[in-house]
PDB file of C-alpha atoms in Angstrom:
ATOM      1  CA  MET A   1     -39.951  26.501  39.859  1.00 97.00           C
ATOM      2  CA  GLU A   2     -37.603  29.209  38.524  1.00 98.00           C
ATOM      3  CA  ILE A   3     -36.632  29.333  34.830  1.00 98.00           C
ATOM      4  CA  ILE A   4     -34.190  31.743  33.212  1.00 98.00           C
ATOM      5  CA  PHE A   5     -34.169  32.434  29.461  1.00 98.00           C
ATOM      6  CA  TYR A   6     -31.467  33.889  27.233  1.00 98.00           C
ATOM      7  CA  HIS A   7     -31.306  34.175  23.443  1.00 97.00           C
ATOM      8  CA  PRO A   8     -29.567  37.097  21.693  1.00 95.00           C
ATOM      9  CA  THR A   9     -32.215  37.417  18.934  1.00 95.00           C
ATOM     10  CA  PHE A  10     -35.420  35.645  19.992  1.00 96.00           C
ATOM     11  CA  ASP A  11     -38.508  37.536  21.193  1.00 97.00           C
ATOM     12  CA  THR A  12     -38.018  36.954  24.922  1.00 98.00           C
ATOM     13  CA  PRO A  13     -41.464  38.254  26.068  1.00 98.00           C
ATOM     14  CA  TYR A  14     -43.183  35.920  23.581  1.00 98.00           C
ATOM     15  CA  TRP A  15     -41.237  32.876  24.789  1.00 98.00           C
ATOM     16  CA  ILE A  16     -41.920  33.709  28.424  1.00 98.00           C
ATOM     17  CA  ALA A  17     -45.635  34.203  27.786  1.00 98.00           C
ATOM     18  CA  GLU A  18     -46.031  30.952  25.837  1.00 98.00           C
ATOM     19  CA  LEU A  19     -43.962  28.893  28.254  1.00 98.00           C
ATOM     20  CA  SER A  20     -46.014  30.279  31.138  1.00 98.00           C
ATOM     21  CA  LYS A  21     -49.185  28.924  29.534  1.00 98.00           C
ATOM     22  CA  LEU A  22     -47.764  25.391  29.552  1.00 98.00           C
ATOM     23  CA  LEU A  23     -45.925  25.715  32.874  1.00 98.00           C
ATOM     24  CA  PRO A  24     -48.325  27.858  34.926  1.00 98.00           C
ATOM     25  CA  ASP A  25     -46.564  27.117  38.215  1.00 96.00           C
ATOM     26  CA  ALA A  26     -43.193  28.309  36.914  1.00 98.00           C
ATOM     27  CA  ARG A  27     -41.707  31.774  37.302  1.00 98.00           C
ATOM     28  CA  ILE A  28     -39.896  32.539  34.060  1.00 98.00           C
ATOM     29  CA  ARG A  29     -37.651  35.538  33.490  1.00 98.00           C
ATOM     30  CA  GLY A  30     -35.279  36.792  30.861  1.00 98.00           C
ATOM     31  CA  TRP A  31     -31.727  36.644  32.163  1.00 98.00           C
ATOM     32  CA  GLU A  32     -29.677  39.841  32.241  1.00 97.00           C
ATOM     33  CA  ARG A  33     -26.124  40.454  33.379  1.00 96.00           C
ATOM     34  CA  GLY A  34     -25.905  40.648  37.136  1.00 96.00           C
ATOM     35  CA  ASP A  35     -28.842  38.265  37.652  1.00 97.00           C
ATOM     36  CA  ASN A  36     -27.521  35.776  40.197  1.00 95.00           C
ATOM     37  CA  ALA A  37     -30.888  34.839  41.666  1.00 97.00           C
ATOM     38  CA  PRO A  38     -31.669  31.117  41.990  1.00 96.00           C
ATOM     39  CA  ALA A  39     -32.937  29.131  39.015  1.00 98.00           C
ATOM     40  CA  ASP A  40     -33.938  25.521  38.395  1.00 98.00           C
ATOM     41  CA  TYR A  41     -33.741  25.470  34.597  1.00 98.00           C
ATOM     42  CA  ALA A  42     -31.916  27.558  31.996  1.00 98.00           C
ATOM     43  CA  LEU A  43     -33.022  27.961  28.365  1.00 98.00           C
ATOM     44  CA  VAL A  44     -30.103  29.323  26.357  1.00 98.00           C
ATOM     45  CA  TRP A  45     -28.429  30.027  23.043  1.00 96.00           C
ATOM     46  CA  HIS A  46     -24.765  31.120  23.046  1.00 94.00           C
ATOM     47  CA  PRO A  47     -25.024  31.884  26.768  1.00 96.00           C
ATOM     48  CA  PRO A  48     -22.484  34.083  28.546  1.00 96.00           C
ATOM     49  CA  VAL A  49     -20.361  32.073  30.970  1.00 96.00           C
ATOM     50  CA  GLU A  50     -21.643  34.052  33.945  1.00 96.00           C
ATOM     51  CA  MET A  51     -25.243  33.068  33.215  1.00 97.00           C
ATOM     52  CA  LEU A  52     -24.642  29.405  34.062  1.00 97.00           C
ATOM     53  CA  GLN A  53     -21.550  29.559  36.234  1.00 94.00           C
ATOM     54  CA  GLY A  54     -22.113  28.598  39.866  1.00 93.00           C
ATOM     55  CA  ARG A  55     -25.800  27.747  39.494  1.00 95.00           C
ATOM     56  CA  GLU A  56     -27.356  24.607  40.947  1.00 95.00           C
ATOM     57  CA  LEU A  57     -29.547  23.822  37.956  1.00 98.00           C
ATOM     58  CA  LYS A  58     -31.685  20.785  37.303  1.00 98.00           C
ATOM     59  CA  ALA A  59     -31.092  21.022  33.548  1.00 98.00           C
ATOM     60  CA  VAL A  60     -30.026  23.315  30.718  1.00 98.00           C
ATOM     61  CA  PHE A  61     -31.810  23.453  27.349  1.00 98.00           C
ATOM     62  CA  ALA A  62     -30.015  24.595  24.192  1.00 97.00           C
ATOM     63  CA  LEU A  63     -32.483  26.459  21.984  1.00 96.00           C
ATOM     64  CA  GLY A  64     -31.347  24.690  18.810  1.00 91.00           C
ATOM     65  CA  ALA A  65     -30.231  21.328  17.432  1.00 88.00           C
ATOM     66  CA  GLY A  66     -26.536  21.990  18.054  1.00 87.00           C
ATOM     67  CA  VAL A  67     -24.756  22.391  21.371  1.00 93.00           C
ATOM     68  CA  ASP A  68     -21.250  23.108  20.079  1.00 90.00           C
ATOM     69  CA  SER A  69     -21.334  26.724  21.297  1.00 88.00           C
ATOM     70  CA  ILE A  70     -21.892  25.502  24.852  1.00 95.00           C
ATOM     71  CA  LEU A  71     -19.425  22.618  24.684  1.00 93.00           C
ATOM     72  CA  SER A  72     -16.693  24.852  23.246  1.00 91.00           C
ATOM     73  CA  LYS A  73     -17.065  27.260  26.175  1.00 93.00           C
ATOM     74  CA  LEU A  74     -16.902  24.349  28.594  1.00 94.00           C
ATOM     75  CA  LYS A  75     -13.380  23.543  27.413  1.00 92.00           C
ATOM     76  CA  ALA A  76     -12.176  26.882  28.785  1.00 93.00           C
ATOM     77  CA  HIS A  77     -14.707  27.106  31.622  1.00 95.00           C
ATOM     78  CA  PRO A  78     -15.583  23.575  32.801  1.00 94.00           C
ATOM     79  CA  GLU A  79     -17.056  25.021  35.972  1.00 93.00           C
ATOM     80  CA  MET A  80     -19.764  26.726  33.866  1.00 95.00           C
ATOM     81  CA  LEU A  81     -21.793  23.528  33.624  1.00 96.00           C
ATOM     82  CA  PRO A  82     -20.786  20.600  35.859  1.00 95.00           C
ATOM     83  CA  GLU A  83     -21.226  17.072  34.494  1.00 94.00           C
ATOM     84  CA  SER A  84     -24.002  16.501  37.006  1.00 96.00           C
ATOM     85  CA  ILE A  85     -26.285  18.999  35.237  1.00 97.00           C
ATOM     86  CA  PRO A  86     -28.063  17.447  32.203  1.00 97.00           C
ATOM     87  CA  LEU A  87     -27.841  19.304  28.899  1.00 98.00           C
ATOM     88  CA  PHE A  88     -30.698  18.925  26.401  1.00 97.00           C
ATOM     89  CA  ARG A  89     -30.976  19.955  22.761  1.00 95.00           C
ATOM     90  CA  LEU A  90     -33.901  20.332  20.356  1.00 93.00           C
ATOM     91  CA  GLU A  91     -33.876  17.075  18.379  1.00 86.00           C
ATOM     92  CA  ASP A  92     -36.615  17.984  15.913  1.00 88.00           C
ATOM     93  CA  THR A  93     -39.324  20.442  17.036  1.00 91.00           C
ATOM     94  CA  GLY A  94     -40.228  21.299  13.445  1.00 92.00           C
ATOM     95  CA  MET A  95     -36.692  21.128  12.064  1.00 95.00           C
ATOM     96  CA  GLY A  96     -37.217  17.696  10.506  1.00 95.00           C
ATOM     97  CA  ILE A  97     -39.848  18.846   8.021  1.00 96.00           C
ATOM     98  CA  GLN A  98     -37.733  21.893   7.135  1.00 97.00           C
ATOM     99  CA  MET A  99     -34.713  19.701   6.413  1.00 98.00           C
ATOM    100  CA  GLN A 100     -36.909  17.427   4.306  1.00 98.00           C
ATOM    101  CA  GLU A 101     -38.178  20.379   2.277  1.00 98.00           C
ATOM    102  CA  TYR A 102     -34.684  21.733   1.715  1.00 98.00           C
ATOM    103  CA  ALA A 103     -33.043  18.422   0.837  1.00 98.00           C
ATOM    104  CA  VAL A 104     -35.816  17.164  -1.455  1.00 98.00           C
ATOM    105  CA  SER A 105     -36.105  20.452  -3.331  1.00 98.00           C
ATOM    106  CA  GLN A 106     -32.356  20.592  -3.999  1.00 98.00           C
ATOM    107  CA  VAL A 107     -31.961  16.918  -4.915  1.00 98.00           C
ATOM    108  CA  LEU A 108     -34.847  17.201  -7.380  1.00 98.00           C
ATOM    109  CA  HIS A 109     -33.329  20.414  -8.755  1.00 98.00           C
ATOM    110  CA  TRP A 110     -30.150  18.509  -9.609  1.00 98.00           C
ATOM    111  CA  PHE A 111     -31.927  15.300 -10.637  1.00 98.00           C
ATOM    112  CA  ARG A 112     -34.149  17.112 -13.159  1.00 98.00           C
ATOM    113  CA  ARG A 113     -31.045  18.978 -14.399  1.00 98.00           C
ATOM    114  CA  PHE A 114     -32.523  22.409 -13.676  1.00 98.00           C
ATOM    115  CA  ASP A 115     -29.005  23.660 -12.949  1.00 97.00           C
ATOM    116  CA  ASP A 116     -27.970  22.634 -16.463  1.00 98.00           C
ATOM    117  CA  TYR A 117     -31.027  24.267 -17.999  1.00 98.00           C
ATOM    118  CA  GLN A 118     -30.300  27.488 -16.121  1.00 97.00           C
ATOM    119  CA  ALA A 119     -26.793  27.463 -17.595  1.00 96.00           C
ATOM    120  CA  LEU A 120     -28.233  26.897 -21.086  1.00 98.00           C
ATOM    121  CA  GLN A 121     -30.690  29.734 -20.552  1.00 98.00           C
ATOM    122  CA  ARG A 122     -27.836  32.135 -19.835  1.00 96.00           C
ATOM    123  CA  GLN A 123     -26.386  31.099 -23.206  1.00 97.00           C
ATOM    124  CA  SER A 124     -29.764  31.517 -24.979  1.00 98.00           C
ATOM    125  CA  THR A 125     -29.540  27.835 -25.925  1.00 98.00           C
ATOM    126  CA  TRP A 126     -32.619  25.637 -26.452  1.00 98.00           C
ATOM    127  CA  GLN A 127     -31.413  22.073 -25.843  1.00 98.00           C
ATOM    128  CA  PRO A 128     -33.317  19.201 -24.227  1.00 98.00           C
ATOM    129  CA  LEU A 129     -30.935  17.063 -22.153  1.00 98.00           C
ATOM    130  CA  PRO A 130     -30.946  13.313 -21.420  1.00 98.00           C
ATOM    131  CA  ASP A 131     -32.735  12.425 -18.206  1.00 98.00           C
ATOM    132  CA  TYR A 132     -30.948  11.064 -15.168  1.00 98.00           C
ATOM    133  CA  THR A 133     -32.342   7.902 -13.617  1.00 98.00           C
ATOM    134  CA  GLN A 134     -32.925   7.240  -9.946  1.00 97.00           C
ATOM    135  CA  GLU A 135     -30.637   4.214 -10.117  1.00 97.00           C
ATOM    136  CA  GLU A 136     -27.626   6.413 -10.935  1.00 95.00           C
ATOM    137  CA  PHE A 137     -28.542   9.043  -8.349  1.00 98.00           C
ATOM    138  CA  THR A 138     -27.693   7.410  -5.027  1.00 98.00           C
ATOM    139  CA  ILE A 139     -28.124   9.727  -2.047  1.00 98.00           C
ATOM    140  CA  GLY A 140     -25.570   9.413   0.753  1.00 98.00           C
ATOM    141  CA  ILE A 141     -26.395  11.010   4.100  1.00 98.00           C
ATOM    142  CA  MET A 142     -23.555  11.669   6.522  1.00 98.00           C
ATOM    143  CA  GLY A 143     -25.033  11.737  10.016  1.00 97.00           C
ATOM    144  CA  ALA A 144     -27.779   9.365  11.036  1.00 96.00           C
ATOM    145  CA  GLY A 145     -29.545  11.205  13.821  1.00 93.00           C
ATOM    146  CA  VAL A 146     -33.141  12.368  14.010  1.00 93.00           C
ATOM    147  CA  LEU A 147     -32.775  14.878  11.148  1.00 95.00           C
ATOM    148  CA  GLY A 148     -30.843  12.414   8.997  1.00 97.00           C
ATOM    149  CA  SER A 149     -33.574   9.819   9.386  1.00 97.00           C
ATOM    150  CA  LYS A 150     -36.218  12.363   8.356  1.00 97.00           C
ATOM    151  CA  VAL A 151     -34.291  13.338   5.233  1.00 98.00           C
ATOM    152  CA  ALA A 152     -33.717   9.695   4.296  1.00 98.00           C
ATOM    153  CA  GLU A 153     -37.414   8.923   4.695  1.00 97.00           C
ATOM    154  CA  SER A 154     -38.452  11.788   2.414  1.00 98.00           C
ATOM    155  CA  LEU A 155     -35.962  10.921  -0.343  1.00 98.00           C
ATOM    156  CA  LEU A 156     -36.926   7.247  -0.337  1.00 98.00           C
ATOM    157  CA  SER A 157     -40.462   8.250  -1.288  1.00 97.00           C
ATOM    158  CA  TRP A 158     -39.071   9.685  -4.556  1.00 98.00           C
ATOM    159  CA  GLY A 159     -37.468   6.373  -5.488  1.00 98.00           C
ATOM    160  CA  PHE A 160     -33.826   7.266  -4.877  1.00 98.00           C
ATOM    161  CA  PRO A 161     -31.388   4.692  -3.486  1.00 98.00           C
ATOM    162  CA  VAL A 162     -30.409   6.006  -0.044  1.00 98.00           C
ATOM    163  CA  ARG A 163     -27.442   5.154   2.151  1.00 98.00           C
ATOM    164  CA  CYS A 164     -26.201   6.609   5.428  1.00 98.00           C
ATOM    165  CA  TRP A 165     -22.914   6.810   7.310  1.00 98.00           C
ATOM    166  CA  SER A 166     -22.483   7.297  11.059  1.00 97.00           C
ATOM    167  CA  ARG A 167     -20.464   6.150  14.070  1.00 94.00           C
ATOM    168  CA  SER A 168     -22.697   3.124  14.628  1.00 95.00           C
ATOM    169  CA  ARG A 169     -24.746   1.042  12.200  1.00 97.00           C
ATOM    170  CA  LYS A 170     -28.406   1.921  11.740  1.00 97.00           C
ATOM    171  CA  GLN A 171     -31.353  -0.305  10.961  1.00 96.00           C
ATOM    172  CA  TRP A 172     -33.441   1.959   8.742  1.00 97.00           C
ATOM    173  CA  PRO A 173     -35.856   0.308   6.294  1.00 96.00           C
ATOM    174  CA  GLN A 174     -34.582   0.442   2.678  1.00 98.00           C
ATOM    175  CA  VAL A 175     -31.448   2.404   3.694  1.00 98.00           C
ATOM    176  CA  THR A 176     -27.974   0.884   3.377  1.00 98.00           C
ATOM    177  CA  SER A 177     -26.018   1.679   6.514  1.00 98.00           C
ATOM    178  CA  TYR A 178     -22.252   2.221   6.690  1.00 98.00           C
ATOM    179  CA  ALA A 179     -20.489   2.709  10.001  1.00 98.00           C
ATOM    180  CA  GLY A 180     -17.108   3.803  11.249  1.00 97.00           C
ATOM    181  CA  GLU A 181     -13.978   5.171   9.614  1.00 97.00           C
ATOM    182  CA  GLU A 182     -13.230   1.823   7.950  1.00 98.00           C
ATOM    183  CA  GLU A 183     -16.461   2.011   5.886  1.00 98.00           C
ATOM    184  CA  LEU A 184     -16.383   5.706   4.981  1.00 98.00           C
ATOM    185  CA  ASN A 185     -14.628   5.292   1.614  1.00 98.00           C
ATOM    186  CA  ALA A 186     -17.042   2.568   0.530  1.00 98.00           C
ATOM    187  CA  PHE A 187     -19.936   4.841   1.483  1.00 98.00           C
ATOM    188  CA  LEU A 188     -18.512   7.727  -0.539  1.00 98.00           C
ATOM    189  CA  GLN A 189     -17.577   5.705  -3.618  1.00 98.00           C
ATOM    190  CA  GLY A 190     -21.193   4.915  -4.419  1.00 95.00           C
ATOM    191  CA  THR A 191     -22.664   8.296  -3.475  1.00 98.00           C
ATOM    192  CA  ARG A 192     -23.795  10.700  -6.207  1.00 98.00           C
ATOM    193  CA  VAL A 193     -25.339  13.297  -3.871  1.00 98.00           C
ATOM    194  CA  LEU A 194     -23.576  13.767  -0.540  1.00 99.00           C
ATOM    195  CA  ILE A 195     -25.789  15.340   2.142  1.00 99.00           C
ATOM    196  CA  ASN A 196     -24.009  16.384   5.324  1.00 98.00           C
ATOM    197  CA  LEU A 197     -26.015  16.288   8.566  1.00 98.00           C
ATOM    198  CA  LEU A 198     -23.187  15.377  10.941  1.00 97.00           C
ATOM    199  CA  PRO A 199     -22.905  16.827  14.445  1.00 94.00           C
ATOM    200  CA  ASN A 200     -20.039  19.208  15.098  1.00 93.00           C
ATOM    201  CA  THR A 201     -17.416  17.225  17.010  1.00 92.00           C
ATOM    202  CA  ALA A 202     -13.635  17.082  17.068  1.00 91.00           C
ATOM    203  CA  GLU A 203     -13.783  14.014  14.810  1.00 94.00           C
ATOM    204  CA  THR A 204     -16.032  15.598  12.160  1.00 96.00           C
ATOM    205  CA  VAL A 205     -14.328  18.989  11.718  1.00 97.00           C
ATOM    206  CA  GLY A 206     -12.868  19.140   8.201  1.00 98.00           C
ATOM    207  CA  ILE A 207     -14.270  15.738   7.237  1.00 98.00           C
ATOM    208  CA  ILE A 208     -15.379  16.941   3.789  1.00 98.00           C
ATOM    209  CA  ASN A 209     -11.882  17.385   2.427  1.00 98.00           C
ATOM    210  CA  GLN A 210      -9.810  16.560  -0.638  1.00 98.00           C
ATOM    211  CA  GLN A 211      -9.159  13.000   0.478  1.00 98.00           C
ATOM    212  CA  HIS A 212     -12.830  12.180   0.957  1.00 98.00           C
ATOM    213  CA  LEU A 213     -14.151  14.226  -1.944  1.00 98.00           C
ATOM    214  CA  SER A 214     -11.817  12.275  -4.249  1.00 98.00           C
ATOM    215  CA  GLN A 215     -13.710   9.090  -3.365  1.00 98.00           C
ATOM    216  CA  LEU A 216     -16.978  10.386  -4.840  1.00 98.00           C
ATOM    217  CA  PRO A 217     -17.891   9.555  -8.448  1.00 98.00           C
ATOM    218  CA  ASP A 218     -17.134  12.272 -11.003  1.00 97.00           C
ATOM    219  CA  ASN A 219     -19.860  14.918 -11.388  1.00 97.00           C
ATOM    220  CA  SER A 220     -21.195  14.398  -7.894  1.00 98.00           C
ATOM    221  CA  TYR A 221     -22.973  16.932  -5.716  1.00 98.00           C
ATOM    222  CA  VAL A 222     -22.485  18.177  -2.153  1.00 99.00           C
ATOM    223  CA  LEU A 223     -25.274  19.550   0.036  1.00 99.00           C
ATOM    224  CA  ASN A 224     -24.087  20.874   3.406  1.00 98.00           C
ATOM    225  CA  LEU A 225     -26.854  21.359   5.972  1.00 98.00           C
ATOM    226  CA  ALA A 226     -24.874  20.773   9.171  1.00 97.00           C
ATOM    227  CA  ARG A 227     -21.942  23.037  10.070  1.00 96.00           C
ATOM    228  CA  GLY A 228     -19.521  25.035   7.957  1.00 97.00           C
ATOM    229  CA  VAL A 229     -16.494  23.649   9.815  1.00 97.00           C
ATOM    230  CA  HIS A 230     -17.202  20.219   8.338  1.00 98.00           C
ATOM    231  CA  VAL A 231     -16.086  21.459   4.910  1.00 98.00           C
ATOM    232  CA  VAL A 232     -12.561  22.452   3.916  1.00 98.00           C
ATOM    233  CA  GLU A 233     -13.671  25.234   1.596  1.00 98.00           C
ATOM    234  CA  GLU A 234     -10.439  25.322  -0.425  1.00 98.00           C
ATOM    235  CA  ASP A 235     -10.766  21.589  -1.135  1.00 98.00           C
ATOM    236  CA  LEU A 236     -14.405  21.990  -2.098  1.00 98.00           C
ATOM    237  CA  LEU A 237     -13.561  24.765  -4.559  1.00 98.00           C
ATOM    238  CA  ALA A 238     -10.746  22.688  -6.046  1.00 98.00           C
ATOM    239  CA  ALA A 239     -13.101  19.735  -6.547  1.00 98.00           C
ATOM    240  CA  LEU A 240     -15.626  21.997  -8.268  1.00 98.00           C
ATOM    241  CA  ASP A 241     -12.984  23.522 -10.540  1.00 98.00           C
ATOM    242  CA  SER A 242     -11.586  20.112 -11.500  1.00 97.00           C
ATOM    243  CA  GLY A 243     -15.008  18.691 -12.382  1.00 94.00           C
ATOM    244  CA  LYS A 244     -14.941  16.084  -9.605  1.00 98.00           C
ATOM    245  CA  LEU A 245     -17.976  17.895  -8.209  1.00 98.00           C
ATOM    246  CA  LYS A 246     -20.656  19.210 -10.508  1.00 98.00           C
ATOM    247  CA  ALA A 247     -22.235  21.519  -7.929  1.00 98.00           C
ATOM    248  CA  ALA A 248     -22.498  22.366  -4.251  1.00 98.00           C
ATOM    249  CA  MET A 249     -25.370  23.788  -2.231  1.00 98.00           C
ATOM    250  CA  LEU A 250     -24.244  25.348   1.052  1.00 98.00           C
ATOM    251  CA  ASP A 251     -26.383  26.602   3.919  1.00 98.00           C
ATOM    252  CA  VAL A 252     -23.608  26.872   6.521  1.00 98.00           C
ATOM    253  CA  PHE A 253     -20.079  28.229   6.495  1.00 98.00           C
ATOM    254  CA  SER A 254     -16.972  28.230   8.653  1.00 96.00           C
ATOM    255  CA  ARG A 255     -17.414  31.988   9.084  1.00 96.00           C
ATOM    256  CA  GLU A 256     -20.884  33.485   9.292  1.00 96.00           C
ATOM    257  CA  PRO A 257     -21.868  35.843   7.818  1.00 97.00           C
ATOM    258  CA  LEU A 258     -19.773  34.667   4.903  1.00 98.00           C
ATOM    259  CA  PRO A 259     -17.082  37.315   4.234  1.00 97.00           C
ATOM    260  CA  LYS A 260     -17.665  39.329   1.071  1.00 97.00           C
ATOM    261  CA  GLU A 261     -14.209  38.375  -0.197  1.00 98.00           C
ATOM    262  CA  SER A 262     -14.999  34.643  -0.133  1.00 98.00           C
ATOM    263  CA  PRO A 263     -14.717  33.049  -3.608  1.00 98.00           C
ATOM    264  CA  LEU A 264     -17.817  30.998  -2.804  1.00 98.00           C
ATOM    265  CA  TRP A 265     -20.055  34.007  -3.496  1.00 98.00           C
ATOM    266  CA  LEU A 266     -19.295  34.165  -7.203  1.00 97.00           C
ATOM    267  CA  HIS A 267     -18.465  30.566  -8.031  1.00 97.00           C
ATOM    268  CA  PRO A 268     -20.786  29.468 -10.885  1.00 96.00           C
ATOM    269  CA  ARG A 269     -21.302  26.000  -9.389  1.00 97.00           C
ATOM    270  CA  VAL A 270     -22.057  27.101  -5.840  1.00 98.00           C
ATOM    271  CA  THR A 271     -25.494  27.999  -4.558  1.00 98.00           C
ATOM    272  CA  MET A 272     -25.988  29.199  -1.007  1.00 98.00           C
ATOM    273  CA  THR A 273     -28.477  30.263   1.630  1.00 98.00           C
ATOM    274  CA  PRO A 274     -27.722  32.127   4.907  1.00 98.00           C
ATOM    275  CA  HIS A 275     -28.070  29.306   7.484  1.00 97.00           C
ATOM    276  CA  VAL A 276     -31.830  28.961   7.086  1.00 97.00           C
ATOM    277  CA  ALA A 277     -32.250  25.274   6.213  1.00 97.00           C
ATOM    278  CA  ALA A 278     -33.962  24.550   9.531  1.00 95.00           C
ATOM    279  CA  VAL A 279     -34.624  27.171  12.165  1.00 93.00           C
ATOM    280  CA  THR A 280     -36.107  26.803  15.629  1.00 93.00           C
ATOM    281  CA  ARG A 281     -39.897  26.990  15.455  1.00 94.00           C
ATOM    282  CA  PRO A 282     -41.053  28.536  18.722  1.00 96.00           C
ATOM    283  CA  LYS A 283     -44.380  26.720  19.059  1.00 96.00           C
ATOM    284  CA  GLU A 284     -42.887  23.238  18.678  1.00 96.00           C
ATOM    285  CA  ALA A 285     -39.778  24.069  20.722  1.00 97.00           C
ATOM    286  CA  ILE A 286     -41.797  25.518  23.596  1.00 98.00           C
ATOM    287  CA  ALA A 287     -44.034  22.449  23.691  1.00 97.00           C
ATOM    288  CA  TYR A 288     -41.007  20.128  23.775  1.00 97.00           C
ATOM    289  CA  ILE A 289     -39.265  22.091  26.529  1.00 98.00           C
ATOM    290  CA  ALA A 290     -42.391  22.290  28.673  1.00 98.00           C
ATOM    291  CA  GLN A 291     -43.034  18.564  28.276  1.00 97.00           C
ATOM    292  CA  THR A 292     -39.418  17.692  29.088  1.00 98.00           C
ATOM    293  CA  ILE A 293     -39.357  19.864  32.201  1.00 98.00           C
ATOM    294  CA  THR A 294     -42.603  18.240  33.326  1.00 98.00           C
ATOM    295  CA  GLN A 295     -41.051  14.804  32.855  1.00 98.00           C
ATOM    296  CA  LEU A 296     -37.945  15.815  34.786  1.00 98.00           C
ATOM    297  CA  GLU A 297     -40.072  17.131  37.635  1.00 98.00           C
ATOM    298  CA  ARG A 298     -41.801  13.751  37.751  1.00 97.00           C
ATOM    299  CA  GLY A 299     -38.483  11.953  37.974  1.00 97.00           C
ATOM    300  CA  GLU A 300     -38.733  10.526  34.451  1.00 97.00           C
ATOM    301  CA  ALA A 301     -35.916  10.277  31.889  1.00 94.00           C
ATOM    302  CA  PRO A 302     -36.917  12.191  28.721  1.00 95.00           C
ATOM    303  CA  GLY A 303     -35.126  11.998  25.398  1.00 90.00           C
ATOM    304  CA  GLY A 304     -32.889  14.660  23.914  1.00 92.00           C
ATOM    305  CA  GLN A 305     -30.148  14.652  26.543  1.00 96.00           C
ATOM    306  CA  VAL A 306     -26.701  15.377  25.135  1.00 96.00           C
ATOM    307  CA  ASP A 307     -23.832  12.956  25.564  1.00 94.00           C
ATOM    308  CA  ARG A 308     -21.027  15.402  26.235  1.00 92.00           C
ATOM    309  CA  VAL A 309     -18.325  12.930  25.230  1.00 88.00           C
ATOM    310  CA  ARG A 310     -19.874  12.400  21.785  1.00 89.00           C
ATOM    311  CA  GLY A 311     -20.886  16.048  21.502  1.00 89.00           C
ATOM    312  CA  TYR A 312     -24.551  15.480  20.589  1.00 90.00           C
TER     313      TYR A 312
END
């Protein structure tokens, strides 16, 4: 079995060594330009077209939860990855707990009004504020995949009402499910904290815009953990300035790194992190990939395969 590996920033020797422990019969190599030798599987992140083009692969693994970088290249180079070759993504592999940590910490930060107390501190003002109640702090999660379900589960344990919105209706215990474009406004109108975990597809680009933000209750919050292209940044800033939104926490942006001239940097109601909400954890990812390849070699049908039409 031949496996090729490409990631522009990962420690390639480490990944090869650890994968070799779990797949001792495999020959694993880091791909370099000009390498046209045969391969059965490719492990990639933002792969050059020539790495995959013309190869008779059994499967390709994206080394992250998103596959939009691969699918976008396929539009211009469909021959890079024929439909017959399965594409897999990392559904969790340690990302679920990271998303839970991030979402819970930020929701509690807003719920306990720590943002308001920080503002009072800057004014040297000692002023206890009225508490919020869980009943008035409904959490709405856009995107009901593996990571969305993990975030919902963690927030339910704190007593918050939780709802989700996705293409199809979900049956999650204690979570109110909304589905389809016709139910999006109803989902938004009762949401105090909007958490975005949508996949990046043609239908979801720009979905957090003026029209949809206007449906939220006044003084709502937005937490974007998915992709920057989901948010129309000008509309988000306008909603913050008007008071429709009380605050936004952003981990992802339409341009990364965020340009220094972006008004998001200095906006008093925006907090940000540099795309670190959930990163690939090598140990868990390597175990998943090795297990999935083993299943494929046995003729089994493992989970995690991407539906290219849906985009996830």
